Tab-separated table of C-alpha atoms in Angstrom:
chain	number	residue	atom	x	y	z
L	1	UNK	CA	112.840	88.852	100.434
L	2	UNK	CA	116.039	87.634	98.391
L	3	UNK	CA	117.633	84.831	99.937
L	4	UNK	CA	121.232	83.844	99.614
L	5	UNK	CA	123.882	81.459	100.657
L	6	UNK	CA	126.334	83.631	103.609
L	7	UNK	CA	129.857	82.786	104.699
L	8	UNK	CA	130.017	83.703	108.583
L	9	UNK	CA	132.660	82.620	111.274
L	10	UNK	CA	131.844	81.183	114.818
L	11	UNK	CA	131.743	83.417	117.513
L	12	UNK	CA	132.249	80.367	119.570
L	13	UNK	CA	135.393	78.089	117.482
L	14	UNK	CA	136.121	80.533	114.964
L	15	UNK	CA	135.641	78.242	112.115
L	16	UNK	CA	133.707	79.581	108.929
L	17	UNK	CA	130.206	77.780	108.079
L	18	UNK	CA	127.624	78.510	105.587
L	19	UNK	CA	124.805	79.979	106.420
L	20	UNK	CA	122.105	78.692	103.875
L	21	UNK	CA	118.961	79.805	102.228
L	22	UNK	CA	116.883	76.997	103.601
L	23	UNK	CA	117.569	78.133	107.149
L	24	UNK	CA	117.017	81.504	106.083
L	25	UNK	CA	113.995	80.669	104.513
L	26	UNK	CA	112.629	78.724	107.450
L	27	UNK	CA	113.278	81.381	109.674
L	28	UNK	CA	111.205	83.929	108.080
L	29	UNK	CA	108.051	81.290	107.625
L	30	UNK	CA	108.368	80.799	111.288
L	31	UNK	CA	108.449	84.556	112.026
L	32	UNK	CA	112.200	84.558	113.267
L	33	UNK	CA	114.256	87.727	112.240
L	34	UNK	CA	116.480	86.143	109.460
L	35	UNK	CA	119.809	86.579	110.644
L	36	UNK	CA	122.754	85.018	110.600
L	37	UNK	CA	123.518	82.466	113.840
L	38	UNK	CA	126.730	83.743	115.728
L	39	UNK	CA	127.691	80.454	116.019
L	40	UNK	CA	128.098	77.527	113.949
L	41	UNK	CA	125.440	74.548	114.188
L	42	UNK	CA	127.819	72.183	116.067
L	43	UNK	CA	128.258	75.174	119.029
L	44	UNK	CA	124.673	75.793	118.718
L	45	UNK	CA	123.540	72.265	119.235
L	46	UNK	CA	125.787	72.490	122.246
L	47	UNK	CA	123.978	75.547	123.289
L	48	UNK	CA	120.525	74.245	123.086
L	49	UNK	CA	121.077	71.997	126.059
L	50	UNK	CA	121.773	75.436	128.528
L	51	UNK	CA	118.624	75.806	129.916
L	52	UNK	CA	116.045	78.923	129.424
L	53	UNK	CA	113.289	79.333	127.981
L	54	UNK	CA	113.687	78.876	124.111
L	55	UNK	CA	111.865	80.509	120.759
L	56	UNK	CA	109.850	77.953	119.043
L	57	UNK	CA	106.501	77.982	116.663
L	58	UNK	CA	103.686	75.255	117.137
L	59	UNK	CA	103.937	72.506	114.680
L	60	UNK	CA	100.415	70.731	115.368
L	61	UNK	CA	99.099	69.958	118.415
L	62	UNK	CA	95.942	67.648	119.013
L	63	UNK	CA	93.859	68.154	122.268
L	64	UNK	CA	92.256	65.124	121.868
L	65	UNK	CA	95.581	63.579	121.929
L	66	UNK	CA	97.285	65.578	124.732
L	67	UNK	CA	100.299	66.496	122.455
L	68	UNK	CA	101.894	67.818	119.765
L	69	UNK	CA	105.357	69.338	117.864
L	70	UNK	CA	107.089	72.552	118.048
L	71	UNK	CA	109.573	73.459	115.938
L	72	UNK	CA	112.510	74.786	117.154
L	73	UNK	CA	114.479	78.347	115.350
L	74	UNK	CA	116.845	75.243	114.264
L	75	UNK	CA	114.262	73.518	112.064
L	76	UNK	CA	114.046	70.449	113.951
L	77	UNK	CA	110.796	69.524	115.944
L	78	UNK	CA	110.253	68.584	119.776
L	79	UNK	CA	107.549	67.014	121.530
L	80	UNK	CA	105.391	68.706	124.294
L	81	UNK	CA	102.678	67.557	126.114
L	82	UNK	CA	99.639	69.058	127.373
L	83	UNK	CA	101.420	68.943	131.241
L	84	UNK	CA	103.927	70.956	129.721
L	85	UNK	CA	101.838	73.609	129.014
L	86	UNK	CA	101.228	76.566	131.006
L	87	UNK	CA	97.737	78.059	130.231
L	88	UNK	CA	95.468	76.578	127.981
L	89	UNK	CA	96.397	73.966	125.464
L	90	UNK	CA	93.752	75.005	122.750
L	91	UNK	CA	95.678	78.134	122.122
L	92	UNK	CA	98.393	75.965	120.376
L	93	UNK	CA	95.954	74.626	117.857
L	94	UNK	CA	96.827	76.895	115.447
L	95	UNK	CA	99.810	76.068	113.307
L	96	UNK	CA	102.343	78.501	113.381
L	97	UNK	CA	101.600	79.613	116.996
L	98	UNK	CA	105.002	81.074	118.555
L	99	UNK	CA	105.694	80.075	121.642
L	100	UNK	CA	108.104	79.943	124.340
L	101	UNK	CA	109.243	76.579	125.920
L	102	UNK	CA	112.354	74.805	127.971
L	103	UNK	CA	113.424	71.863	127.643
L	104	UNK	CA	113.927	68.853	129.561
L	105	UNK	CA	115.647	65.547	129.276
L	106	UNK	CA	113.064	62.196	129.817
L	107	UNK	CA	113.566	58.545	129.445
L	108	UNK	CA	112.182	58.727	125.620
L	109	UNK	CA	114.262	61.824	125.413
L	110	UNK	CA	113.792	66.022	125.050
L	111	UNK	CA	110.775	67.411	125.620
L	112	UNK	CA	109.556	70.806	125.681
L	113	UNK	CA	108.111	72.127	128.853
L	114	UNK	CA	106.579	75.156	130.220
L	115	UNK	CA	105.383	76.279	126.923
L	116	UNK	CA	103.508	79.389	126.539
L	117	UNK	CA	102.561	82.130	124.042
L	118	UNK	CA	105.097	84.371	123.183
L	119	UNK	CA	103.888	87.859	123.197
């Protein structure tokens, strides 16, 4: 798939931001539909903190460890650990592994809760 930079205006403030071929790019590896946001990262960052459950793919996880990263359609990465998890943690061993997950404010900051697969 060709890949290129996209001019496209907020839904949210209107303003015009670029939509860029690393997202793009990132969202296809992570098995996202690449399309372009309807709104512009600053609104979206503001919309990350509604709650609901979220689309995300497994960075790592380590059982041994009782954690791991999930990166979120954004590109950045939260935490989760293995009391977050609804079902069994091995599941998320796999890189790659989508999932679904919430997220909730702690004292060291988000974390990702109620994460399951995502069908």
């Amino acid at each position: 798939m060709a890949f290129r930079d996209q001019f496209v205006t907020c839904e949210n403030c209107e303003e015009t931001f670029v939509y860029r071929v690393e997202e793009q790019r990132l969202q296809s590896e992570m098995g996202f539909d690449v399309e372009p946001p309807a709104r512009c990262p600053d609104c979206r960052e503001d919309a990350e903190a509604e709650p609901g459950l979220k689309p995300g793919v497994v960075k790592w996880y380590r059982d041994d460890k009782h954690f791991g990263f999930i990166t979120q359609r954004n590109g950045s990465d939260i935490f989760f650990h293995r009391s977050g998890v609804e079902g069994d943690p091995a599941k998320f061993e796999d890189e790659k592994t989508p999932v679904w997950y919430e997220v909730t404010q702690t004292d060291r900051g988000p974390q990702a809760v109620n994460v399951h697969l995502r069908e």
